[in-house]
Coordinates of C-alpha atoms in Angstrom, one line a residue:
M12 CA -14.2 -49.2 5.1
I13 CA -15.9 -46.9 2.6
V14 CA -14.5 -43.4 2.2
N15 CA -17.2 -40.8 2.4
E16 CA -17.1 -37.6 0.5
P17 CA -17.2 -35.1 3.4
V18 CA -18.5 -31.6 3.1
S19 CA -15.4 -29.8 4.2
D20 CA -14.7 -26.4 5.6
S21 CA -11.1 -27.2 5.0
P22 CA -8.5 -24.4 5.4
L23 CA -7.0 -25.8 2.2
D24 CA -10.1 -24.7 0.3
L25 CA -9.7 -21.0 1.3
P26 CA -8.5 -18.4 -1.2
K27 CA -4.8 -17.9 -1.2
S28 CA -5.1 -14.5 0.5
E29 CA -6.9 -16.1 3.5
R30 CA -4.6 -19.1 4.0
D31 CA -2.5 -19.6 7.1
P32 CA 1.2 -19.2 6.2
D33 CA 2.1 -20.6 9.7
W34 CA 0.1 -23.8 9.3
F35 CA 3.1 -26.0 9.8
K36 CA 3.9 -24.3 13.1
R37 CA 0.5 -25.2 14.6
A38 CA 0.2 -28.6 12.9
V39 CA 0.3 -32.1 14.5
F40 CA 2.1 -34.4 12.1
Y41 CA 1.5 -38.1 11.9
E42 CA 4.1 -40.4 10.3
V43 CA 2.7 -43.5 8.7
L44 CA 4.3 -46.1 6.4
V45 CA 2.1 -47.0 3.4
R46 CA 3.2 -50.6 3.8
S47 CA 2.1 -50.7 7.5
F48 CA -1.3 -49.0 7.7
Q49 CA -4.0 -50.8 5.7
D50 CA -4.1 -53.5 3.0
A51 CA -7.0 -52.8 0.6
N52 CA -6.4 -55.6 -2.0
G53 CA -5.6 -58.5 0.3
D54 CA -2.1 -59.2 -0.8
G55 CA -0.6 -58.8 2.7
T56 CA 1.0 -55.4 2.1
G57 CA -0.4 -52.0 3.0
D58 CA -1.2 -49.8 0.0
L59 CA -2.4 -46.3 -0.9
K60 CA -6.0 -47.3 -1.3
G61 CA -5.9 -48.8 2.2
L62 CA -4.4 -45.6 3.6
T63 CA -7.1 -43.6 1.9
S64 CA -9.7 -45.8 3.5
R65 CA -8.4 -44.8 7.0
L66 CA -8.4 -41.1 6.5
D67 CA -11.6 -40.7 8.5
Y68 CA -9.8 -42.1 11.5
L69 CA -7.0 -39.6 11.2
Q70 CA -9.5 -36.8 10.8
W71 CA -11.3 -37.9 14.0
L72 CA -8.0 -38.1 15.9
G73 CA -7.2 -34.5 14.9
I74 CA -4.2 -34.9 12.7
D75 CA -3.2 -31.9 10.6
C76 CA -0.6 -33.4 8.3
I77 CA 0.5 -36.9 7.2
W78 CA 4.1 -37.6 6.6
L79 CA 4.7 -40.6 4.3
P80 CA 8.2 -42.2 4.2
P81 CA 9.3 -43.3 0.7
F82 CA 6.7 -45.3 -1.4
F83 CA 8.7 -45.0 -4.6
K84 CA 10.0 -47.9 -6.7
S85 CA 12.7 -49.6 -4.8
P86 CA 14.4 -52.9 -4.1
L87 CA 13.4 -52.3 -0.5
R88 CA 16.8 -53.1 1.0
D89 CA 16.5 -50.0 3.3
G90 CA 12.7 -49.7 3.7
G91 CA 12.3 -47.7 0.5
Y92 CA 15.1 -45.2 1.3
D93 CA 17.0 -46.9 -1.5
V94 CA 15.1 -45.2 -4.3
A95 CA 15.2 -46.7 -7.8
D96 CA 12.8 -44.2 -9.4
Y97 CA 12.1 -40.7 -8.0
T98 CA 8.8 -40.3 -9.9
G99 CA 7.3 -43.9 -9.8
V100 CA 5.2 -45.6 -7.1
L101 CA 6.2 -49.1 -6.0
P102 CA 3.5 -51.3 -7.8
E103 CA 2.6 -53.2 -4.6
F104 CA 1.5 -49.8 -3.1
G105 CA -0.6 -48.8 -6.1
D106 CA 0.0 -46.3 -8.9
L107 CA 0.1 -42.5 -9.3
G108 CA -3.7 -42.4 -9.7
D109 CA -4.0 -44.0 -6.2
F110 CA -1.6 -41.4 -4.8
V111 CA -3.5 -38.4 -6.3
E112 CA -6.8 -39.8 -5.0
F113 CA -5.2 -40.2 -1.5
V114 CA -4.0 -36.5 -1.5
E115 CA -7.3 -35.2 -2.7
Q116 CA -9.2 -37.2 -0.1
A117 CA -6.8 -36.0 2.6
H118 CA -7.3 -32.4 1.5
L119 CA -11.1 -32.8 1.6
R120 CA -10.7 -33.6 5.3
G121 CA -8.4 -30.6 6.0
I122 CA -5.3 -32.9 6.3
R123 CA -2.1 -32.0 4.5
V124 CA 0.4 -34.4 3.1
I125 CA 4.2 -34.3 3.0
I126 CA 6.4 -37.0 1.6
D127 CA 10.0 -38.1 2.1
F128 CA 12.4 -37.2 -0.6
V129 CA 15.8 -39.0 -0.4
M130 CA 18.0 -36.2 -1.8
N131 CA 21.4 -37.6 -0.9
H132 CA 21.6 -41.0 -2.6
T133 CA 19.8 -43.5 -4.7
S134 CA 19.6 -47.3 -4.9
D135 CA 22.4 -49.0 -6.8
Q136 CA 19.5 -50.4 -8.9
H137 CA 18.5 -46.9 -10.1
P138 CA 18.9 -46.6 -13.9
W139 CA 21.3 -43.6 -13.3
F140 CA 23.7 -45.7 -11.3
Q141 CA 23.5 -48.7 -13.7
A142 CA 24.3 -46.3 -16.6
S143 CA 27.1 -44.6 -14.6
R144 CA 28.8 -47.9 -13.8
S145 CA 28.5 -49.3 -17.3
D146 CA 29.3 -46.2 -19.4
P147 CA 31.8 -43.9 -17.6
Q148 CA 31.9 -41.5 -20.6
G149 CA 28.2 -41.4 -21.1
P150 CA 25.6 -38.9 -19.9
Y151 CA 25.3 -40.4 -16.5
G152 CA 29.0 -41.2 -16.0
D153 CA 29.5 -38.5 -13.3
F154 CA 26.1 -38.6 -11.7
Y155 CA 27.9 -40.3 -8.8
T156 CA 31.3 -39.7 -7.1
W157 CA 33.9 -42.2 -8.4
A158 CA 37.6 -42.6 -7.6
D159 CA 40.5 -44.9 -8.4
D160 CA 41.1 -45.6 -4.7
D161 CA 39.3 -45.2 -1.3
K162 CA 41.7 -42.6 0.2
Q163 CA 39.7 -39.4 -0.4
F164 CA 37.6 -37.7 2.3
A165 CA 39.2 -39.6 5.1
D166 CA 37.8 -37.2 7.7
A167 CA 34.2 -38.2 7.0
R168 CA 32.7 -40.4 9.7
I169 CA 31.1 -43.7 9.0
I170 CA 27.4 -43.4 9.9
F171 CA 26.3 -47.0 9.9
V172 CA 29.2 -48.3 12.0
D173 CA 27.5 -51.6 12.7
T174 CA 27.4 -52.6 9.0
E175 CA 29.9 -50.5 7.0
T176 CA 33.6 -50.3 7.3
S177 CA 34.2 -47.5 4.7
N178 CA 32.4 -44.8 2.9
W179 CA 33.8 -46.2 -0.4
S180 CA 32.8 -49.4 -2.1
F181 CA 34.5 -51.0 -5.2
D182 CA 32.3 -51.6 -8.2
P183 CA 33.5 -54.6 -10.3
V184 CA 31.8 -53.3 -13.4
R185 CA 33.4 -49.8 -13.6
K186 CA 36.4 -51.0 -11.7
Q187 CA 36.4 -47.9 -9.5
Y188 CA 35.3 -47.0 -6.1
Y189 CA 32.0 -45.1 -5.5
W190 CA 31.2 -42.8 -2.5
H191 CA 28.3 -43.6 -0.1
R192 CA 27.5 -42.1 3.3
F193 CA 25.0 -44.8 4.2
F194 CA 24.7 -48.4 3.1
S195 CA 27.0 -49.6 0.3
H196 CA 23.9 -50.3 -1.9
Q197 CA 23.1 -46.6 -1.7
P198 CA 25.6 -44.6 -3.8
D199 CA 25.6 -40.8 -3.1
L200 CA 24.6 -38.5 -6.0
N201 CA 27.2 -36.1 -7.3
Y202 CA 25.8 -32.6 -6.7
E203 CA 28.9 -31.0 -8.3
N204 CA 27.2 -32.1 -11.6
P205 CA 24.6 -29.4 -12.6
R206 CA 22.5 -32.1 -14.4
V207 CA 22.0 -33.9 -11.1
Q208 CA 20.7 -30.7 -9.5
E209 CA 18.3 -30.2 -12.4
E210 CA 17.0 -33.8 -12.2
I211 CA 16.4 -33.5 -8.5
L212 CA 14.5 -30.2 -8.9
G213 CA 12.5 -31.8 -11.6
A214 CA 11.5 -34.7 -9.4
L215 CA 10.5 -32.2 -6.6
R216 CA 8.3 -30.3 -9.0
F217 CA 6.7 -33.6 -10.2
W218 CA 5.3 -34.3 -6.7
L219 CA 4.4 -30.7 -6.0
D220 CA 2.4 -30.6 -9.2
L221 CA 0.4 -33.6 -7.9
G222 CA -0.7 -31.5 -4.9
I223 CA 1.4 -32.5 -2.0
D224 CA 2.1 -29.9 0.8
G225 CA 5.9 -30.4 1.1
F226 CA 8.8 -32.7 1.7
R227 CA 10.8 -34.2 4.5
L228 CA 14.3 -33.9 3.0
D229 CA 16.2 -37.0 4.0
A230 CA 19.9 -36.8 5.0
V231 CA 20.5 -33.3 3.7
P232 CA 23.9 -32.6 5.5
Y233 CA 25.8 -34.9 3.2
L234 CA 25.1 -33.6 -0.3
Y235 CA 28.6 -32.3 -1.0
Q236 CA 32.1 -33.5 -0.1
R237 CA 35.3 -31.5 0.2
E238 CA 38.8 -32.8 1.1
G239 CA 40.0 -31.7 4.6
T240 CA 36.4 -31.5 6.0
N241 CA 34.1 -34.0 7.7
C242 CA 31.9 -33.7 4.5
E243 CA 28.9 -32.5 6.5
N244 CA 27.1 -29.1 6.5
L245 CA 29.2 -27.6 3.7
P246 CA 28.4 -24.2 2.3
E247 CA 27.7 -25.8 -1.1
T248 CA 24.9 -27.9 0.5
H249 CA 23.3 -24.8 1.9
A250 CA 23.6 -23.0 -1.4
F251 CA 21.6 -25.8 -3.1
L252 CA 19.0 -25.8 -0.4
K253 CA 18.5 -22.1 -0.9
R254 CA 17.9 -22.8 -4.6
V255 CA 15.3 -25.4 -3.7
R256 CA 13.6 -23.0 -1.3
K257 CA 13.5 -20.2 -3.8
M258 CA 11.9 -22.6 -6.3
V259 CA 9.3 -23.7 -3.8
D260 CA 8.4 -20.2 -2.6
S261 CA 8.1 -18.8 -6.1
E262 CA 6.3 -21.7 -7.8
Y263 CA 4.5 -23.5 -4.9
P264 CA 3.6 -21.2 -2.0
D265 CA 2.3 -22.7 1.2
R266 CA 4.4 -25.8 0.8
V267 CA 6.9 -26.8 3.5
L268 CA 10.5 -28.2 3.5
L269 CA 11.4 -30.2 6.6
A270 CA 15.2 -30.9 7.0
E271 CA 16.4 -34.2 8.4
A272 CA 19.7 -33.2 9.8
N273 CA 20.9 -35.3 12.7
Q274 CA 23.3 -32.7 14.0
W275 CA 23.7 -30.4 17.1
P276 CA 21.3 -27.5 17.2
S277 CA 24.1 -25.0 16.5
D278 CA 24.6 -26.7 13.2
V279 CA 21.0 -27.5 12.4
V280 CA 19.9 -23.9 12.8
D281 CA 21.9 -23.1 9.6
Y282 CA 19.4 -25.3 7.7
F283 CA 16.7 -22.6 8.3
G284 CA 18.9 -20.2 6.2
D285 CA 19.5 -16.5 6.6
A286 CA 17.5 -15.2 9.6
T287 CA 17.7 -11.6 8.4
V288 CA 15.4 -12.5 5.5
G289 CA 13.2 -14.7 7.7
G290 CA 14.9 -18.0 6.6
D291 CA 15.7 -18.9 3.0
E292 CA 16.4 -22.7 3.3
C293 CA 14.1 -25.1 5.1
H294 CA 10.9 -24.1 6.9
M295 CA 11.4 -26.8 9.5
A296 CA 14.1 -29.0 10.9
F297 CA 14.0 -31.9 13.3
H298 CA 15.4 -31.2 16.8
F299 CA 17.2 -34.6 17.2
P300 CA 19.1 -34.0 20.5
V301 CA 16.0 -33.2 22.6
M302 CA 14.5 -36.6 22.0
P303 CA 17.0 -38.9 23.8
R304 CA 17.3 -36.3 26.6
I305 CA 13.6 -36.5 27.4
F306 CA 14.1 -40.2 28.0
M307 CA 17.2 -39.4 30.1
A308 CA 15.5 -36.8 32.1
V309 CA 12.6 -39.0 33.1
R310 CA 14.8 -42.0 34.0
R311 CA 17.1 -39.7 36.0
E312 CA 14.2 -37.8 37.5
S313 CA 15.9 -34.6 36.7
R314 CA 14.9 -31.7 34.4
Y315 CA 18.5 -30.8 33.5
P316 CA 19.1 -32.9 30.4
V317 CA 16.1 -31.2 28.8
S318 CA 16.8 -27.8 30.2
E319 CA 20.4 -27.8 29.1
I320 CA 19.8 -28.8 25.5
L321 CA 17.0 -26.2 25.1
A322 CA 19.3 -23.6 26.6
Q323 CA 21.9 -24.5 24.0
T324 CA 19.4 -24.2 21.1
P325 CA 19.9 -21.0 19.2
A326 CA 17.0 -18.8 18.1
I327 CA 15.5 -19.6 14.7
P328 CA 14.0 -17.3 12.1
H329 CA 10.5 -16.0 12.9
N330 CA 8.8 -18.0 10.2
A331 CA 10.6 -21.3 10.9
Q332 CA 9.8 -24.2 13.3
W333 CA 11.4 -27.2 14.9
G334 CA 10.0 -30.6 14.4
I335 CA 10.0 -32.8 17.6
F336 CA 9.3 -36.4 18.0
L337 CA 9.5 -39.3 20.5
R338 CA 9.7 -42.2 18.1
N339 CA 9.7 -42.8 14.4
H340 CA 10.5 -45.5 11.8
D341 CA 14.2 -45.5 12.6
E342 CA 16.0 -46.5 15.8
L343 CA 16.0 -44.1 18.8
T344 CA 19.2 -42.5 17.6
L345 CA 22.0 -41.8 20.2
E346 CA 24.4 -40.0 17.9
M347 CA 23.8 -36.6 19.5
V348 CA 24.8 -37.7 23.1
T349 CA 28.1 -38.2 24.8
D350 CA 29.6 -41.7 25.1
E351 CA 28.7 -41.8 28.8
E352 CA 25.1 -40.8 28.1
R353 CA 24.9 -43.4 25.3
D354 CA 26.0 -46.1 27.7
Y355 CA 23.5 -45.0 30.2
M356 CA 20.7 -45.1 27.7
F357 CA 21.6 -48.6 26.5
S358 CA 21.8 -49.8 30.1
E359 CA 18.3 -48.3 30.9
Y360 CA 16.4 -48.8 27.7
A361 CA 18.1 -51.7 25.8
K362 CA 18.9 -54.4 28.2
D363 CA 18.6 -57.1 25.5
P364 CA 21.2 -56.8 22.7
R365 CA 18.5 -57.3 20.1
M366 CA 17.0 -54.0 21.1
K367 CA 20.1 -52.1 19.7
A368 CA 20.6 -51.0 16.1
N369 CA 23.5 -49.0 14.8
V370 CA 24.1 -46.2 17.4
G371 CA 20.5 -46.4 18.8
I372 CA 17.6 -48.4 20.2
R373 CA 15.1 -50.1 17.9
R374 CA 12.0 -50.0 20.2
R375 CA 8.6 -48.3 20.2
L376 CA 7.5 -45.8 22.8
A377 CA 5.2 -48.1 24.9
P378 CA 7.8 -50.9 25.4
L379 CA 10.5 -48.3 26.2
L380 CA 8.3 -47.0 29.0
D381 CA 7.3 -50.5 30.2
N382 CA 3.7 -49.9 29.1
D383 CA 3.4 -47.4 32.0
R384 CA 0.3 -45.2 31.2
R385 CA 1.4 -42.3 33.4
Q386 CA 4.8 -42.2 31.7
M387 CA 3.3 -42.4 28.2
E388 CA 1.0 -39.5 29.1
L389 CA 3.9 -37.5 30.5
F390 CA 6.1 -38.1 27.4
S391 CA 3.2 -37.1 25.1
A392 CA 2.5 -34.0 27.2
L393 CA 6.1 -33.0 26.7
L394 CA 5.9 -33.7 23.0
F395 CA 2.8 -31.5 22.6
S396 CA 4.1 -28.6 24.6
L397 CA 7.8 -28.2 24.0
P398 CA 8.9 -25.8 21.3
G399 CA 8.2 -27.2 17.9
S400 CA 5.6 -29.1 15.9
P401 CA 5.0 -32.6 17.3
V402 CA 5.3 -35.7 15.1
L403 CA 3.3 -38.8 16.2
Y404 CA 4.4 -42.2 15.0
Y405 CA 1.5 -44.4 13.8
G406 CA 0.3 -46.7 16.5
D407 CA 1.8 -44.8 19.4
E408 CA -1.6 -43.2 20.1
I409 CA -2.8 -46.7 21.2
G410 CA 0.4 -47.8 22.8
M411 CA 1.5 -50.3 20.1
G412 CA 4.4 -52.6 20.9
D413 CA 7.3 -53.9 18.9
N414 CA 8.9 -57.2 17.9
I415 CA 12.6 -57.3 18.6
W416 CA 12.9 -60.7 16.9
L417 CA 12.4 -59.1 13.5
G418 CA 15.6 -57.9 11.7
D419 CA 16.9 -54.4 11.3
R420 CA 14.3 -51.8 12.1
D421 CA 11.3 -53.9 11.1
G422 CA 10.5 -54.5 14.7
V423 CA 8.9 -51.0 14.9
R424 CA 7.2 -51.2 11.5
T425 CA 4.7 -53.9 12.1
P426 CA 1.0 -53.6 10.9
M427 CA -1.3 -51.1 12.5
Q428 CA -3.6 -52.8 15.0
W429 CA -7.1 -51.9 14.1
T430 CA -9.2 -54.7 15.5
P431 CA -8.8 -58.0 17.5
D432 CA -9.8 -59.9 14.4
R433 CA -7.7 -61.7 11.7
N434 CA -4.4 -59.9 11.0
A435 CA -5.4 -57.1 13.4
G436 CA -7.9 -55.8 10.8
F437 CA -4.9 -54.8 8.7
S438 CA -5.5 -57.3 5.9
Q439 CA -7.9 -60.1 4.9
C440 CA -5.1 -62.2 3.4
D441 CA -3.9 -65.6 4.7
P442 CA -1.8 -64.7 7.9
G443 CA 1.3 -66.2 6.3
R444 CA 1.2 -63.6 3.5
V445 CA 1.3 -60.5 5.7
Y446 CA 4.5 -58.5 5.0
L447 CA 5.4 -58.6 8.7
P448 CA 3.5 -60.5 11.4
P449 CA 1.3 -58.3 13.6
V450 CA 2.5 -58.1 17.2
M451 CA 0.9 -61.0 19.1
D452 CA 2.5 -61.0 22.6
P453 CA 0.2 -61.0 25.7
V454 CA 0.8 -57.3 26.6
Y455 CA 0.9 -55.5 23.2
G456 CA -0.8 -58.1 21.0
F457 CA -3.5 -56.9 18.6
Q458 CA -6.2 -58.9 20.5
R459 CA -5.7 -56.6 23.4
T460 CA -4.2 -53.4 21.9
N461 CA -6.2 -52.1 19.0
V462 CA -8.1 -49.1 17.7
E463 CA -11.5 -50.7 17.9
S464 CA -11.4 -51.5 21.6
Q465 CA -9.8 -48.1 22.5
T466 CA -12.4 -46.2 20.5
K467 CA -15.1 -47.8 22.6
D468 CA -13.3 -47.0 25.9
S469 CA -13.5 -43.3 26.7
S470 CA -10.7 -43.6 29.3
S471 CA -8.3 -45.2 26.7
L472 CA -4.9 -43.8 25.6
L473 CA -6.4 -43.2 22.2
H474 CA -9.1 -40.9 23.6
W475 CA -6.6 -39.2 25.9
T476 CA -4.3 -38.5 22.9
K477 CA -7.3 -37.1 20.9
R478 CA -8.1 -34.8 23.7
M479 CA -4.5 -33.5 24.1
I480 CA -4.4 -32.7 20.3
E481 CA -7.7 -30.8 20.7
V482 CA -6.5 -28.8 23.7
R483 CA -3.2 -28.0 21.8
R484 CA -5.2 -26.7 18.9
Q485 CA -7.3 -24.5 21.2
N486 CA -4.2 -22.7 22.6
P487 CA -2.1 -21.2 19.8
A488 CA 0.8 -20.5 22.2
F489 CA 1.8 -24.2 21.9
G490 CA 2.6 -23.9 18.2
L491 CA 3.5 -20.2 17.8
G492 CA 4.5 -18.9 21.3
A493 CA 7.8 -18.2 22.8
Y494 CA 9.3 -20.7 25.3
T495 CA 10.6 -19.6 28.7
E496 CA 11.7 -21.9 31.5
V497 CA 10.3 -21.1 34.9
A498 CA 12.5 -21.4 38.0
S499 CA 11.5 -24.5 40.0
T500 CA 12.7 -25.3 43.5
N501 CA 12.5 -29.0 42.8
P502 CA 15.0 -30.4 40.2
A503 CA 12.6 -33.2 39.3
V504 CA 10.0 -30.6 38.1
L505 CA 10.4 -29.0 34.6
A506 CA 8.2 -25.9 34.3
F507 CA 8.0 -23.5 31.4
V508 CA 5.7 -20.9 29.9
R509 CA 4.5 -20.7 26.2
E510 CA 3.5 -17.2 25.5
L511 CA 1.9 -15.6 22.4
P512 CA 1.0 -11.9 22.4
A513 CA -2.4 -10.8 21.0
E514 CA -0.9 -9.1 18.0
Q515 CA 0.7 -12.4 16.9
S516 CA -2.2 -14.7 17.7
P517 CA -4.6 -15.9 15.0
D518 CA -7.6 -14.9 17.1
G519 CA -6.2 -11.6 18.3
Q520 CA -6.1 -12.7 22.0
D521 CA -3.2 -13.3 24.3
S522 CA -2.4 -17.0 24.7
I523 CA -0.3 -17.9 27.7
V524 CA 0.2 -21.5 28.9
L525 CA 2.1 -22.6 32.0
C526 CA 3.3 -26.2 31.8
A527 CA 4.7 -28.1 34.9
M528 CA 6.0 -31.6 34.5
N529 CA 7.0 -34.0 37.3
L530 CA 9.8 -36.2 35.9
S531 CA 9.9 -38.3 39.0
R532 CA 7.9 -41.5 39.6
Y533 CA 7.0 -40.2 43.1
P534 CA 4.8 -37.3 44.1
Q535 CA 6.8 -34.1 44.2
P536 CA 6.2 -30.6 45.6
T537 CA 7.7 -27.5 44.1
E538 CA 7.5 -23.7 44.2
L539 CA 7.5 -21.7 41.0
D540 CA 8.6 -18.2 40.4
L541 CA 5.5 -16.7 38.6
T542 CA 5.6 -13.2 39.9
Q543 CA 5.4 -11.8 36.4
F544 CA 1.9 -13.3 36.2
R545 CA 0.7 -12.0 39.6
A546 CA -3.1 -11.8 40.0
A547 CA -3.6 -14.3 37.2
E548 CA -5.9 -17.3 38.0
P549 CA -4.4 -20.5 36.5
I550 CA -7.1 -22.6 34.7
E551 CA -6.2 -26.2 34.3
L552 CA -6.6 -26.9 30.6
L553 CA -7.8 -30.5 30.5
G554 CA -10.6 -30.1 33.1
G555 CA -11.1 -26.4 33.2
V556 CA -10.5 -26.3 37.0
P557 CA -9.4 -22.9 38.4
F558 CA -6.4 -22.9 40.8
R559 CA -5.5 -20.3 43.4
K560 CA -4.5 -16.9 42.1
I561 CA -0.8 -16.1 41.7
G562 CA 0.6 -13.7 44.2
D563 CA 4.0 -12.2 45.1
A564 CA 5.1 -15.4 46.9
P565 CA 6.5 -18.4 45.1
Y566 CA 3.6 -20.5 43.7
P567 CA 3.3 -23.9 45.3
L568 CA 2.3 -27.0 43.3
T569 CA 2.3 -30.7 44.2
M570 CA 2.1 -33.3 41.4
A571 CA 1.5 -37.0 41.4
G572 CA 4.3 -39.3 40.2
H573 CA 4.9 -38.6 36.4
G574 CA 2.1 -36.1 36.6
F575 CA 1.8 -32.8 34.8
F576 CA -0.3 -29.7 34.6
W577 CA -1.2 -27.4 31.7
F578 CA -2.6 -24.1 32.9
R579 CA -4.0 -21.2 30.9
L580 CA -2.9 -17.9 32.4
D581 CA -4.6 -15.6 30.0
E582 CA -8.3 -14.7 30.0
R583 CA -9.5 -16.3 26.9
G584 CA -12.9 -18.0 27.1

């Protein structure tokens, strides 16, 4: 595929004074692994040139921002999250020139780019760690946390309970223990050392200077340790993030910091920073607990799991935003649920032991939902309408499947399925050279599930997803508006209003959207309390069909199994 040079009216080309400071609130993000999207040189591994060649597809789909997990030099023992060089590209993905070309081509199409930055730890193959273990008195001797025994910080939980027995590992070279919150081959950096802080800030500047639009900051709750605490969410961590934010705001305006903090909302909200100044840490943070509760709510046919977690979610600064997702490159994490809820999720969604990983489920969206088109549409409707910016995982727009026979989390990282041809159109190499085999089963195999066939089918999931993104963009209340749950007489129906007053709207008009979701597999009636909108005529957003006007009586609605409605309640054209 040849990349054209489009004539772009990109918002990225506007003068600074005319840019949209809230772009990340309205954006639809798309997570794609460089290794998994497109192989340009025929070596069986996706690369940056291949990714660049597929930008026209992402522009057609309506994506606003691409999120790239790590593509840095790495031994790849943890999918690239074991970084061996913060400023170098893994050679099999290309070089820095290829990356700059990718960013420029994305910007020409009005698509922004954020990248993962693994702030908490490095690979044990990083030159810093190799120097630290071999020369304790040298310049890198205290770049990591070392101790003579493994007794410190005993209150810190072990995150990877299925593979690690301790947060300390013994190094036979230095003959001391080093601290790690994740895998033992990923030693934690020592942020008590000012030189570590400066090195990290320098690496952030390196990528910002190349034109990227921000970072997803990986594993930020664990930067510091202190005896007598659980070594998470410490004040020192927040102080360093404030320093990062100050640097970004002053030197690189319009860039965004997205925190990956798998914590309860009451803790995560601290990563936005001081609300009295509009937030002075991260612009965005993932809302982890809402994701498993969407799956729980639909399986239980009850709105309460979602209602309750959103009711427990504190207000965030006016210029901040949640990031929400259904699936991503990791397992469907069940850390932020009770033991009883975790057992329920395993029993419903991971009946085969191979489907489990750590404290989660390593499956893609379509297999989790039994390839049920109505459920996939309902889940996507929730993703696009609940508070926050939605993050799509590559391939979910066509209902890609997974391969539970592959190890670790590779089952959800298989090649993108472009065509029914050789290697799913991902690579021209010998099929035995592909980094992971494309999915080939009868239901989700690339011969049946691929972009080419769904592009030609106007009723496909791909076209439906494109339409939903388009409708979301036309109604700024989805990205910028307040969220208010609406009283429903049926517990299987979740209803809420997204409302944006004219003075806050980009086009100067009110934007009010009513969303009603039937979480049951059976048709359900309900009555909604909409008296505050009396005399409004709901207009169904996907088809433009007017419904009966709202009066003083409860508003009746009946929805098909796993059906939903999006209504416009304002008078915009």
